[in-house]
């Protein structure tokens, strides 16, 4: 996967790999915005906690997002009112507003250098048929009491027919902000371990025993801030949400967007955030995980090049998030059986504020403080199942699963940088030939729930279409929910095959 601009820009401190057993009151799994913010708030009351991260902190979605910290989350408010009522929509808005100000205060208080700037957020349409939808969103803002302005058409710098503007939001570098949070944790003496994936979680008395790098962490409480929860406990989060990918291209520009962060409700969607006078982050080309279409991806990049009159993007990367079918994140205890296992996910690509909301609510729960808001995010709620989209997407997942068991196996030759599915000895493998002409063969049955992964032609990865796990072509894990790599073709310690009777380079 391509590194994000934010990750390339910043010099990150390295944390050690866990190489011993640990006993701790609260274990936070996941070093993204949700995990580190939870650790940040908790560290003000206890330092009996630690954070483990499978990769490097911020290398998940958090260090790869568009950097908009705003209460304006697409057309969410009309949907929340329709599906959950005005009171829930108000609670959601109040929580996001408070999160935005909390993030601004953390940045101020700890002098975190993350290019934070107050900006206006603009939701717009340039499509006649969507003006009514934007007006409905405006009405929802008025009903909830969100201060905003309805704007008439403009041509420049981005053409639109109508828009809603909210003042005084925030733009920032999410990765630099995360590094700032990790500095705060260092100062409080909170331990962080990188390259330390949780690979198994078992109940241990009233707490848990977690396997990490061949060692054990004993913890009374666990916060699974892993985007996809590491335990499901019959909450069926996988069936109540789906992983969605978007791409971000950094385009050189000759004029800034006048301190505005824009989001279009048109199809295809577009998101813009100018991070300096001459650089614009353009978000777009959304698709379900493992369903990338190389042609549409190229068309998207060419359209940006034309729109911004430049020769090409300075950097392009992608990332994914869990979208909740009923538009509310899942935050809280996993279930009655697991009251001290907390999850936070389903931020629907608005996690800059939602991660802060989740962190505060989980801390309140851990400290046994009551809160009205947490009830609306209850992970075990059944409501997402009653959404038509839920039925449709889950049927698709089931059909994908069945289809994937009978793939077109093709011939056994492979071109450089090509990934193919082949059947060998009655099993399905993913074959990939790298630039050094080494052939990699991995079992592409996802270790999570057994779906067959698809080859991603842009990133050269194996991606699971069912729940969004991703693997390098050599089988090593990029992201869960799978907790182990794709297994190798041969068990001799090598996952590549230099020469094989039947597998060969295509002419
Ligand atoms: C393209 C894109 C643009 C976005 N732009 C915005 C935006 O402008 N504004 C906004 O508000 N939101 C945005 N979002 C959403 C936001 O980035 C996410 O909601 C948020 O970053 C999620 O944070 P997280 O901590 O839950 O997940 P992550 O940042 O993914 O962190 C989870 C971490 O858990 C680790 N992990 C997973 N499994 C294990 C394990 N077994 N053991 C140990 N560690 C593990 C992972 O390695 C990862 O680092 C965007 C999302 C996308 C996809």
PDB file of N, CA, C and O and ligand atoms in Angstrom, residues 29-35 52-70 73 178 196-199 225-228 230 244-248 271 318-321 344-345 347-355 478-480 482-483, ligand 1:
ATOM      1  N   UNK A  29      -5.806  -2.093  22.517  1.00  0.00           N
ATOM      2  CA  UNK A  29      -5.270  -2.737  21.310  1.00  0.00           C
ATOM      3  C   UNK A  29      -5.580  -1.826  20.124  1.00  0.00           C
ATOM      4  O   UNK A  29      -6.741  -1.527  19.837  1.00  0.00           O
ATOM      5  N   UNK A  30      -4.512  -1.363  19.456  1.00  0.00           N
ATOM      6  CA  UNK A  30      -4.702  -0.470  18.308  1.00  0.00           C
ATOM      7  C   UNK A  30      -4.132   0.908  18.585  1.00  0.00           C
ATOM      8  O   UNK A  30      -4.558   1.582  19.522  1.00  0.00           O
ATOM      9  N   UNK A  31      -3.166   1.302  17.771  1.00  0.00           N
ATOM     10  CA  UNK A  31      -2.511   2.604  17.964  1.00  0.00           C
ATOM     11  C   UNK A  31      -2.943   3.613  16.927  1.00  0.00           C
ATOM     12  O   UNK A  31      -2.127   4.332  16.354  1.00  0.00           O
ATOM     13  N   UNK A  32      -4.256   3.674  16.675  1.00  0.00           N
ATOM     14  CA  UNK A  32      -4.805   4.726  15.807  1.00  0.00           C
ATOM     15  C   UNK A  32      -5.392   5.824  16.672  1.00  0.00           C
ATOM     16  O   UNK A  32      -5.134   5.890  17.890  1.00  0.00           O
ATOM     17  N   UNK A  33      -6.205   6.684  16.054  1.00  0.00           N
ATOM     18  CA  UNK A  33      -6.792   7.806  16.801  1.00  0.00           C
ATOM     19  C   UNK A  33      -7.611   7.317  17.990  1.00  0.00           C
ATOM     20  O   UNK A  33      -7.559   7.901  19.078  1.00  0.00           O
ATOM     21  N   UNK A  34      -8.356   6.232  17.780  1.00  0.00           N
ATOM     22  CA  UNK A  34      -9.233   5.769  18.853  1.00  0.00           C
ATOM     23  C   UNK A  34      -8.410   5.223  20.027  1.00  0.00           C
ATOM     24  O   UNK A  34      -8.653   5.584  21.190  1.00  0.00           O
ATOM     25  N   UNK A  35      -7.423   4.369  19.707  1.00  0.00           N
ATOM     26  CA  UNK A  35      -6.615   3.766  20.774  1.00  0.00           C
ATOM     27  C   UNK A  35      -5.823   4.807  21.548  1.00  0.00           C
ATOM     28  O   UNK A  35      -5.843   4.849  22.786  1.00  0.00           O
ATOM     29  N   UNK A  52      -0.886  -1.688  22.604  1.00  0.00           N
ATOM     30  CA  UNK A  52      -0.131  -2.489  21.627  1.00  0.00           C
ATOM     31  C   UNK A  52      -0.656  -2.186  20.228  1.00  0.00           C
ATOM     32  O   UNK A  52      -1.844  -1.977  20.021  1.00  0.00           O
ATOM     33  N   UNK A  53       0.260  -2.153  19.284  1.00  0.00           N
ATOM     34  CA  UNK A  53      -0.092  -1.851  17.891  1.00  0.00           C
ATOM     35  C   UNK A  53       0.552  -2.930  17.002  1.00  0.00           C
ATOM     36  O   UNK A  53       1.737  -3.219  17.134  1.00  0.00           O
ATOM     37  N   UNK A  54      -0.261  -3.479  16.088  1.00  0.00           N
ATOM     38  CA  UNK A  54       0.230  -4.557  15.219  1.00  0.00           C
ATOM     39  C   UNK A  54       1.354  -4.073  14.302  1.00  0.00           C
ATOM     40  O   UNK A  54       2.294  -4.801  14.008  1.00  0.00           O
ATOM     41  N   UNK A  55       1.255  -2.811  13.865  1.00  0.00           N
ATOM     42  CA  UNK A  55       2.218  -2.285  12.892  1.00  0.00           C
ATOM     43  C   UNK A  55       2.945  -1.116  13.569  1.00  0.00           C
ATOM     44  O   UNK A  55       3.600  -1.281  14.587  1.00  0.00           O
ATOM     45  N   UNK A  56       2.872   0.080  13.010  1.00  0.00           N
ATOM     46  CA  UNK A  56       3.402   1.288  13.652  1.00  0.00           C
ATOM     47  C   UNK A  56       2.201   2.150  14.027  1.00  0.00           C
ATOM     48  O   UNK A  56       1.169   2.103  13.351  1.00  0.00           O
ATOM     49  N   UNK A  57       2.329   2.979  15.057  1.00  0.00           N
ATOM     50  CA  UNK A  57       1.179   3.810  15.426  1.00  0.00           C
ATOM     51  C   UNK A  57       0.835   4.760  14.262  1.00  0.00           C
ATOM     52  O   UNK A  57       1.731   5.273  13.585  1.00  0.00           O
ATOM     53  N   UNK A  58      -0.450   4.894  14.032  1.00  0.00           N
ATOM     54  CA  UNK A  58      -0.930   5.795  12.980  1.00  0.00           C
ATOM     55  C   UNK A  58      -0.885   5.237  11.572  1.00  0.00           C
ATOM     56  O   UNK A  58      -1.312   5.894  10.632  1.00  0.00           O
ATOM     57  N   UNK A  59      -0.346   4.013  11.410  1.00  0.00           N
ATOM     58  CA  UNK A  59      -0.229   3.461  10.061  1.00  0.00           C
ATOM     59  C   UNK A  59      -1.542   2.849   9.557  1.00  0.00           C
ATOM     60  O   UNK A  59      -1.627   2.415   8.422  1.00  0.00           O
ATOM     61  N   UNK A  60      -2.564   2.795  10.418  1.00  0.00           N
ATOM     62  CA  UNK A  60      -3.883   2.328   9.975  1.00  0.00           C
ATOM     63  C   UNK A  60      -4.578   3.467   9.234  1.00  0.00           C
ATOM     64  O   UNK A  60      -3.927   4.304   8.597  1.00  0.00           O
ATOM     65  N   UNK A  61      -5.884   3.549   9.370  1.00  0.00           N
ATOM     66  CA  UNK A  61      -6.634   4.596   8.643  1.00  0.00           C
ATOM     67  C   UNK A  61      -6.333   5.984   9.186  1.00  0.00           C
ATOM     68  O   UNK A  61      -6.336   6.969   8.442  1.00  0.00           O
ATOM     69  N   UNK A  62      -6.023   6.064  10.491  1.00  0.00           N
ATOM     70  CA  UNK A  62      -5.864   7.392  11.106  1.00  0.00           C
ATOM     71  C   UNK A  62      -4.774   8.236  10.453  1.00  0.00           C
ATOM     72  O   UNK A  62      -4.937   9.446  10.313  1.00  0.00           O
ATOM     73  N   UNK A  63      -3.669   7.609  10.074  1.00  0.00           N
ATOM     74  CA  UNK A  63      -2.570   8.379   9.470  1.00  0.00           C
ATOM     75  C   UNK A  63      -2.745   8.509   7.969  1.00  0.00           C
ATOM     76  O   UNK A  63      -1.817   8.915   7.262  1.00  0.00           O
ATOM     77  N   UNK A  64      -3.926   8.143   7.468  1.00  0.00           N
ATOM     78  CA  UNK A  64      -4.140   8.133   6.020  1.00  0.00           C
ATOM     79  C   UNK A  64      -5.426   8.879   5.662  1.00  0.00           C
ATOM     80  O   UNK A  64      -5.965   8.691   4.582  1.00  0.00           O
ATOM     81  N   UNK A  65      -5.959   9.681   6.610  1.00  0.00           N
ATOM     82  CA  UNK A  65      -7.251  10.305   6.298  1.00  0.00           C
ATOM     83  C   UNK A  65      -7.090  11.723   5.743  1.00  0.00           C
ATOM     84  O   UNK A  65      -5.983  12.215   5.553  1.00  0.00           O
ATOM     85  N   UNK A  66      -8.232  12.394   5.504  1.00  0.00           N
ATOM     86  CA  UNK A  66      -8.191  13.698   4.818  1.00  0.00           C
ATOM     87  C   UNK A  66      -7.967  14.879   5.752  1.00  0.00           C
ATOM     88  O   UNK A  66      -7.934  16.030   5.297  1.00  0.00           O
ATOM     89  N   UNK A  67      -7.916  14.625   7.044  1.00  0.00           N
ATOM     90  CA  UNK A  67      -7.579  15.687   7.989  1.00  0.00           C
ATOM     91  C   UNK A  67      -8.681  16.693   8.260  1.00  0.00           C
ATOM     92  O   UNK A  67      -8.415  17.814   8.690  1.00  0.00           O
ATOM     93  N   UNK A  68      -9.949  16.322   8.042  1.00  0.00           N
ATOM     94  CA  UNK A  68     -11.054  17.246   8.358  1.00  0.00           C
ATOM     95  C   UNK A  68     -11.615  16.904   9.730  1.00  0.00           C
ATOM     96  O   UNK A  68     -12.008  15.748   9.960  1.00  0.00           O
ATOM     97  N   UNK A  69     -11.631  17.867  10.591  1.00  0.00           N
ATOM     98  CA  UNK A  69     -12.223  17.655  11.921  1.00  0.00           C
ATOM     99  C   UNK A  69     -13.479  18.513  11.938  1.00  0.00           C
ATOM    100  O   UNK A  69     -13.416  19.737  12.077  1.00  0.00           O
ATOM    101  N   UNK A  70     -14.618  17.892  11.751  1.00  0.00           N
ATOM    102  CA  UNK A  70     -15.842  18.667  11.550  1.00  0.00           C
ATOM    103  C   UNK A  70     -17.062  17.908  12.052  1.00  0.00           C
ATOM    104  O   UNK A  70     -17.038  16.682  12.146  1.00  0.00           O
ATOM    105  N   UNK A  73     -20.950  15.727   8.555  1.00  0.00           N
ATOM    106  CA  UNK A  73     -20.606  14.372   8.125  1.00  0.00           C
ATOM    107  C   UNK A  73     -21.486  13.953   6.950  1.00  0.00           C
ATOM    108  O   UNK A  73     -22.376  13.116   7.091  1.00  0.00           O
ATOM    109  N   UNK A 178      -1.473  12.484  16.070  1.00  0.00           N
ATOM    110  CA  UNK A 178      -1.270  11.205  16.769  1.00  0.00           C
ATOM    111  C   UNK A 178       0.105  11.122  17.423  1.00  0.00           C
ATOM    112  O   UNK A 178       0.250  10.627  18.545  1.00  0.00           O
ATOM    113  N   UNK A 196       3.416  -5.426  17.514  1.00  0.00           N
ATOM    114  CA  UNK A 196       2.954  -6.341  18.562  1.00  0.00           C
ATOM    115  C   UNK A 196       1.462  -6.642  18.389  1.00  0.00           C
ATOM    116  O   UNK A 196       0.614  -6.103  19.097  1.00  0.00           O
ATOM    117  N   UNK A 197       1.146  -7.517  17.424  1.00  0.00           N
ATOM    118  CA  UNK A 197      -0.265  -7.824  17.178  1.00  0.00           C
ATOM    119  C   UNK A 197      -0.854  -8.762  18.230  1.00  0.00           C
ATOM    120  O   UNK A 197      -0.176  -9.707  18.657  1.00  0.00           O
ATOM    121  N   UNK A 198      -2.088  -8.504  18.621  1.00  0.00           N
ATOM    122  CA  UNK A 198      -2.806  -9.463  19.484  1.00  0.00           C
ATOM    123  C   UNK A 198      -3.276 -10.577  18.565  1.00  0.00           C
ATOM    124  O   UNK A 198      -4.032 -10.323  17.626  1.00  0.00           O
ATOM    125  N   UNK A 199      -2.829 -11.797  18.812  1.00  0.00           N
ATOM    126  CA  UNK A 199      -3.195 -12.886  17.893  1.00  0.00           C
ATOM    127  C   UNK A 199      -4.212 -13.846  18.502  1.00  0.00           C
ATOM    128  O   UNK A 199      -4.814 -14.639  17.779  1.00  0.00           O
ATOM    129  N   UNK A 225      -9.493  -1.108  19.903  1.00  0.00           N
ATOM    130  CA  UNK A 225      -9.584   0.090  19.036  1.00  0.00           C
ATOM    131  C   UNK A 225      -8.939  -0.274  17.705  1.00  0.00           C
ATOM    132  O   UNK A 225      -8.008   0.378  17.240  1.00  0.00           O
ATOM    133  N   UNK A 226      -9.430  -1.348  17.110  1.00  0.00           N
ATOM    134  CA  UNK A 226      -8.757  -1.974  15.974  1.00  0.00           C
ATOM    135  C   UNK A 226      -9.532  -1.794  14.667  1.00  0.00           C
ATOM    136  O   UNK A 226      -9.307  -2.526  13.721  1.00  0.00           O
ATOM    137  N   UNK A 227     -10.423  -0.868  14.622  1.00  0.00           N
ATOM    138  CA  UNK A 227     -11.328  -0.609  13.486  1.00  0.00           C
ATOM    139  C   UNK A 227     -12.323  -1.747  13.294  1.00  0.00           C
ATOM    140  O   UNK A 227     -13.519  -1.498  13.205  1.00  0.00           O
ATOM    141  N   UNK A 228     -11.855  -2.995  13.189  1.00  0.00           N
ATOM    142  CA  UNK A 228     -12.807  -4.117  13.219  1.00  0.00           C
ATOM    143  C   UNK A 228     -12.524  -4.861  14.521  1.00  0.00           C
ATOM    144  O   UNK A 228     -11.381  -5.253  14.776  1.00  0.00           O
ATOM    145  N   UNK A 230     -11.799  -7.259  17.623  1.00  0.00           N
ATOM    146  CA  UNK A 230     -11.106  -8.549  17.625  1.00  0.00           C
ATOM    147  C   UNK A 230     -11.992  -9.680  18.157  1.00  0.00           C
ATOM    148  O   UNK A 230     -11.692 -10.838  17.937  1.00  0.00           O
ATOM    149  N   UNK A 244     -15.451   0.016   3.574  1.00  0.00           N
ATOM    150  CA  UNK A 244     -15.473   0.770   2.315  1.00  0.00           C
ATOM    151  C   UNK A 244     -14.128   1.475   2.139  1.00  0.00           C
ATOM    152  O   UNK A 244     -13.575   2.037   3.086  1.00  0.00           O
ATOM    153  N   UNK A 245     -13.613   1.439   0.916  1.00  0.00           N
ATOM    154  CA  UNK A 245     -12.307   2.039   0.609  1.00  0.00           C
ATOM    155  C   UNK A 245     -12.527   3.374  -0.104  1.00  0.00           C
ATOM    156  O   UNK A 245     -13.459   3.504  -0.888  1.00  0.00           O
ATOM    157  N   UNK A 246     -11.696   4.361   0.179  1.00  0.00           N
ATOM    158  CA  UNK A 246     -11.641   5.581  -0.644  1.00  0.00           C
ATOM    159  C   UNK A 246     -10.174   5.878  -0.933  1.00  0.00           C
ATOM    160  O   UNK A 246      -9.290   5.419  -0.204  1.00  0.00           O
ATOM    161  N   UNK A 247      -9.971   6.665  -1.971  1.00  0.00           N
ATOM    162  CA  UNK A 247      -8.599   7.009  -2.363  1.00  0.00           C
ATOM    163  C   UNK A 247      -8.403   8.516  -2.173  1.00  0.00           C
ATOM    164  O   UNK A 247      -9.360   9.289  -2.282  1.00  0.00           O
ATOM    165  N   UNK A 248      -7.168   8.879  -1.896  1.00  0.00           N
ATOM    166  CA  UNK A 248      -6.847  10.305  -1.750  1.00  0.00           C
ATOM    167  C   UNK A 248      -5.687  10.636  -2.689  1.00  0.00           C
ATOM    168  O   UNK A 248      -4.680   9.915  -2.714  1.00  0.00           O
ATOM    169  N   UNK A 271     -14.191  14.905  -2.072  1.00  0.00           N
ATOM    170  CA  UNK A 271     -13.867  15.611  -0.834  1.00  0.00           C
ATOM    171  C   UNK A 271     -12.593  16.408  -1.080  1.00  0.00           C
ATOM    172  O   UNK A 271     -11.648  15.885  -1.685  1.00  0.00           O
ATOM    173  N   UNK A 318      -4.646   5.010  -0.438  1.00  0.00           N
ATOM    174  CA  UNK A 318      -6.030   4.647  -0.145  1.00  0.00           C
ATOM    175  C   UNK A 318      -6.148   4.210   1.299  1.00  0.00           C
ATOM    176  O   UNK A 318      -5.145   4.017   1.990  1.00  0.00           O
ATOM    177  N   UNK A 319      -7.378   4.081   1.728  1.00  0.00           N
ATOM    178  CA  UNK A 319      -7.614   3.675   3.099  1.00  0.00           C
ATOM    179  C   UNK A 319      -9.052   3.199   3.230  1.00  0.00           C
ATOM    180  O   UNK A 319      -9.851   3.420   2.324  1.00  0.00           O
ATOM    181  N   UNK A 320      -9.375   2.556   4.335  1.00  0.00           N
ATOM    182  CA  UNK A 320     -10.735   2.058   4.478  1.00  0.00           C
ATOM    183  C   UNK A 320     -11.280   2.273   5.877  1.00  0.00           C
ATOM    184  O   UNK A 320     -10.519   2.481   6.824  1.00  0.00           O
ATOM    185  N   UNK A 321     -12.600   2.251   5.962  1.00  0.00           N
ATOM    186  CA  UNK A 321     -13.246   2.412   7.269  1.00  0.00           C
ATOM    187  C   UNK A 321     -14.512   1.569   7.266  1.00  0.00           C
ATOM    188  O   UNK A 321     -15.030   1.214   6.206  1.00  0.00           O
ATOM    189  N   UNK A 344     -14.930   0.087  19.694  1.00  0.00           N
ATOM    190  CA  UNK A 344     -15.293   1.394  19.101  1.00  0.00           C
ATOM    191  C   UNK A 344     -14.972   1.297  17.622  1.00  0.00           C
ATOM    192  O   UNK A 344     -13.800   1.133  17.251  1.00  0.00           O
ATOM    193  N   UNK A 345     -16.000   1.340  16.800  1.00  0.00           N
ATOM    194  CA  UNK A 345     -15.783   1.225  15.346  1.00  0.00           C
ATOM    195  C   UNK A 345     -17.033   1.711  14.618  1.00  0.00           C
ATOM    196  O   UNK A 345     -17.976   2.179  15.253  1.00  0.00           O
ATOM    197  N   UNK A 347     -17.100   4.172  12.293  1.00  0.00           N
ATOM    198  CA  UNK A 347     -17.072   5.638  12.273  1.00  0.00           C
ATOM    199  C   UNK A 347     -17.484   6.206  10.912  1.00  0.00           C
ATOM    200  O   UNK A 347     -17.548   7.424  10.735  1.00  0.00           O
ATOM    201  N   UNK A 348     -17.696   5.322   9.944  1.00  0.00           N
ATOM    202  CA  UNK A 348     -18.231   5.716   8.628  1.00  0.00           C
ATOM    203  C   UNK A 348     -17.450   6.856   7.971  1.00  0.00           C
ATOM    204  O   UNK A 348     -18.022   7.787   7.407  1.00  0.00           O
ATOM    205  N   UNK A 349     -16.140   6.809   8.075  1.00  0.00           N
ATOM    206  CA  UNK A 349     -15.207   7.785   7.491  1.00  0.00           C
ATOM    207  C   UNK A 349     -15.295   9.166   8.144  1.00  0.00           C
ATOM    208  O   UNK A 349     -14.942  10.174   7.539  1.00  0.00           O
ATOM    209  N   UNK A 350     -15.804   9.210   9.387  1.00  0.00           N
ATOM    210  CA  UNK A 350     -15.791  10.464  10.152  1.00  0.00           C
ATOM    211  C   UNK A 350     -15.205  10.202  11.536  1.00  0.00           C
ATOM    212  O   UNK A 350     -15.764  10.589  12.555  1.00  0.00           O
ATOM    213  N   UNK A 351     -14.046   9.547  11.551  1.00  0.00           N
ATOM    214  CA  UNK A 351     -13.471   9.129  12.829  1.00  0.00           C
ATOM    215  C   UNK A 351     -12.619  10.169  13.526  1.00  0.00           C
ATOM    216  O   UNK A 351     -12.242   9.968  14.676  1.00  0.00           O
ATOM    217  N   UNK A 352     -12.292  11.286  12.852  1.00  0.00           N
ATOM    218  CA  UNK A 352     -11.470  12.270  13.564  1.00  0.00           C
ATOM    219  C   UNK A 352     -12.216  12.749  14.812  1.00  0.00           C
ATOM    220  O   UNK A 352     -11.627  12.839  15.891  1.00  0.00           O
ATOM    221  N   UNK A 353     -13.508  13.051  14.657  1.00  0.00           N
ATOM    222  CA  UNK A 353     -14.285  13.419  15.849  1.00  0.00           C
ATOM    223  C   UNK A 353     -14.816  12.176  16.564  1.00  0.00           C
ATOM    224  O   UNK A 353     -14.776  12.093  17.794  1.00  0.00           O
ATOM    225  N   UNK A 354     -15.293  11.177  15.784  1.00  0.00           N
ATOM    226  CA  UNK A 354     -15.907  10.007  16.433  1.00  0.00           C
ATOM    227  C   UNK A 354     -14.931   9.239  17.329  1.00  0.00           C
ATOM    228  O   UNK A 354     -15.337   8.658  18.343  1.00  0.00           O
ATOM    229  N   UNK A 355     -13.639   9.223  16.963  1.00  0.00           N
ATOM    230  CA  UNK A 355     -12.664   8.515  17.806  1.00  0.00           C
ATOM    231  C   UNK A 355     -12.550   9.222  19.159  1.00  0.00           C
ATOM    232  O   UNK A 355     -12.407   8.582  20.208  1.00  0.00           O
ATOM    233  N   UNK A 478      -1.588  -6.965   6.344  1.00  0.00           N
ATOM    234  CA  UNK A 478      -1.556  -5.491   6.356  1.00  0.00           C
ATOM    235  C   UNK A 478      -2.582  -4.996   7.360  1.00  0.00           C
ATOM    236  O   UNK A 478      -2.334  -4.122   8.147  1.00  0.00           O
ATOM    237  N   UNK A 479      -3.795  -5.568   7.275  1.00  0.00           N
ATOM    238  CA  UNK A 479      -4.799  -5.159   8.260  1.00  0.00           C
ATOM    239  C   UNK A 479      -5.845  -6.239   8.468  1.00  0.00           C
ATOM    240  O   UNK A 479      -6.081  -7.050   7.587  1.00  0.00           O
ATOM    241  N   UNK A 480      -6.420  -6.235   9.673  1.00  0.00           N
ATOM    242  CA  UNK A 480      -7.417  -7.217  10.066  1.00  0.00           C
ATOM    243  C   UNK A 480      -8.778  -6.878   9.520  1.00  0.00           C
ATOM    244  O   UNK A 480      -8.876  -5.994   8.693  1.00  0.00           O
ATOM    245  N   UNK A 482      -8.585 -10.200  10.128  1.00  0.00           N
ATOM    246  CA  UNK A 482      -7.761 -11.415  10.236  1.00  0.00           C
ATOM    247  C   UNK A 482      -6.616 -11.131  11.198  1.00  0.00           C
ATOM    248  O   UNK A 482      -6.075 -10.020  11.212  1.00  0.00           O
ATOM    249  N   UNK A 483      -6.270 -12.106  11.990  1.00  0.00           N
ATOM    250  CA  UNK A 483      -5.191 -11.890  12.964  1.00  0.00           C
ATOM    251  C   UNK A 483      -3.941 -12.692  12.619  1.00  0.00           C
ATOM    252  O   UNK A 483      -2.974 -12.694  13.356  1.00  0.00           O
TER     253      UNK A 483
HETATM  254  C1  LIG B   1      -9.916   7.792   2.782  1.00  0.00           C
HETATM  255  C2  LIG B   1     -10.430   8.194   4.142  1.00  0.00           C
HETATM  256  C3  LIG B   1     -10.466   9.538   4.486  1.00  0.00           C
HETATM  257  C4  LIG B   1     -10.967   9.912   5.741  1.00  0.00           C
HETATM  258  N1  LIG B   1     -11.000  11.240   6.059  1.00  0.00           N
HETATM  259  C5  LIG B   1     -11.542  11.610   7.235  1.00  0.00           C
HETATM  260  C6  LIG B   1     -11.655  12.980   7.570  1.00  0.00           C
HETATM  261  O1  LIG B   1     -11.256  13.869   6.824  1.00  0.00           O
HETATM  262  N2  LIG B   1     -12.256  13.299   8.751  1.00  0.00           N
HETATM  263  C7  LIG B   1     -12.710  12.333   9.608  1.00  0.00           C
HETATM  264  O2  LIG B   1     -13.281  12.686  10.650  1.00  0.00           O
HETATM  265  N3  LIG B   1     -12.548  11.025   9.346  1.00  0.00           N
HETATM  266  C8  LIG B   1     -11.978  10.633   8.185  1.00  0.00           C
HETATM  267  N4  LIG B   1     -11.829   9.317   7.903  1.00  0.00           N
HETATM  268  C9  LIG B   1     -12.159   8.307   8.933  1.00  0.00           C
HETATM  269  C10 LIG B   1     -11.058   8.160   9.994  1.00  0.00           C
HETATM  270  O3  LIG B   1      -9.790   8.211   9.421  1.00  0.00           O
HETATM  271  C11 LIG B   1     -11.250   6.812  10.728  1.00  0.00           C
HETATM  272  O4  LIG B   1     -12.586   6.694  11.148  1.00  0.00           O
HETATM  273  C12 LIG B   1     -10.350   6.737  11.946  1.00  0.00           C
HETATM  274  O5  LIG B   1      -9.018   6.985  11.584  1.00  0.00           O
HETATM  275  C13 LIG B   1     -10.452   5.377  12.602  1.00  0.00           C
HETATM  276  O6  LIG B   1      -9.535   5.350  13.668  1.00  0.00           O
HETATM  277  P1  LIG B   1      -9.250   4.009  14.443  1.00  0.00           P
HETATM  278  O7  LIG B   1      -8.292   4.320  15.509  1.00  0.00           O
HETATM  279  O8  LIG B   1     -10.555   3.390  14.830  1.00  0.00           O
HETATM  280  O9  LIG B   1      -8.667   3.020  13.345  1.00  0.00           O
HETATM  281  P2  LIG B   1      -7.167   2.900  12.770  1.00  0.00           P
HETATM  282  O10 LIG B   1      -6.543   4.203  12.572  1.00  0.00           O
HETATM  283  O11 LIG B   1      -7.240   2.001  11.580  1.00  0.00           O
HETATM  284  O12 LIG B   1      -6.413   2.187  13.944  1.00  0.00           O
HETATM  285  C14 LIG B   1      -6.591   0.828  14.253  1.00  0.00           C
HETATM  286  C15 LIG B   1      -5.232   0.257  14.592  1.00  0.00           C
HETATM  287  O13 LIG B   1      -5.403  -1.041  15.153  1.00  0.00           O
HETATM  288  C16 LIG B   1      -4.299  -1.814  14.756  1.00  0.00           C
HETATM  289  N5  LIG B   1      -4.657  -3.230  14.895  1.00  0.00           N
HETATM  290  C17 LIG B   1      -5.573  -3.945  14.182  1.00  0.00           C
HETATM  291  N6  LIG B   1      -5.599  -5.214  14.603  1.00  0.00           N
HETATM  292  C18 LIG B   1      -4.688  -5.318  15.617  1.00  0.00           C
HETATM  293  C19 LIG B   1      -4.259  -6.381  16.445  1.00  0.00           C
HETATM  294  N7  LIG B   1      -4.759  -7.621  16.305  1.00  0.00           N
HETATM  295  N8  LIG B   1      -3.296  -6.127  17.379  1.00  0.00           N
HETATM  296  C20 LIG B   1      -2.779  -4.875  17.529  1.00  0.00           C
HETATM  297  N9  LIG B   1      -3.151  -3.842  16.766  1.00  0.00           N
HETATM  298  C21 LIG B   1      -4.092  -4.050  15.809  1.00  0.00           C
HETATM  299  C22 LIG B   1      -4.084  -1.413  13.303  1.00  0.00           C
HETATM  300  O14 LIG B   1      -2.777  -1.748  12.861  1.00  0.00           O
HETATM  301  C23 LIG B   1      -4.348   0.079  13.354  1.00  0.00           C
HETATM  302  O15 LIG B   1      -3.170   0.847  13.518  1.00  0.00           O
HETATM  303  C24 LIG B   1     -11.385   8.915   6.666  1.00  0.00           C
HETATM  304  C25 LIG B   1     -11.342   7.577   6.307  1.00  0.00           C
HETATM  305  C26 LIG B   1     -10.884   7.200   5.060  1.00  0.00           C
HETATM  306  C27 LIG B   1     -10.873   5.749   4.691  1.00  0.00           C
END
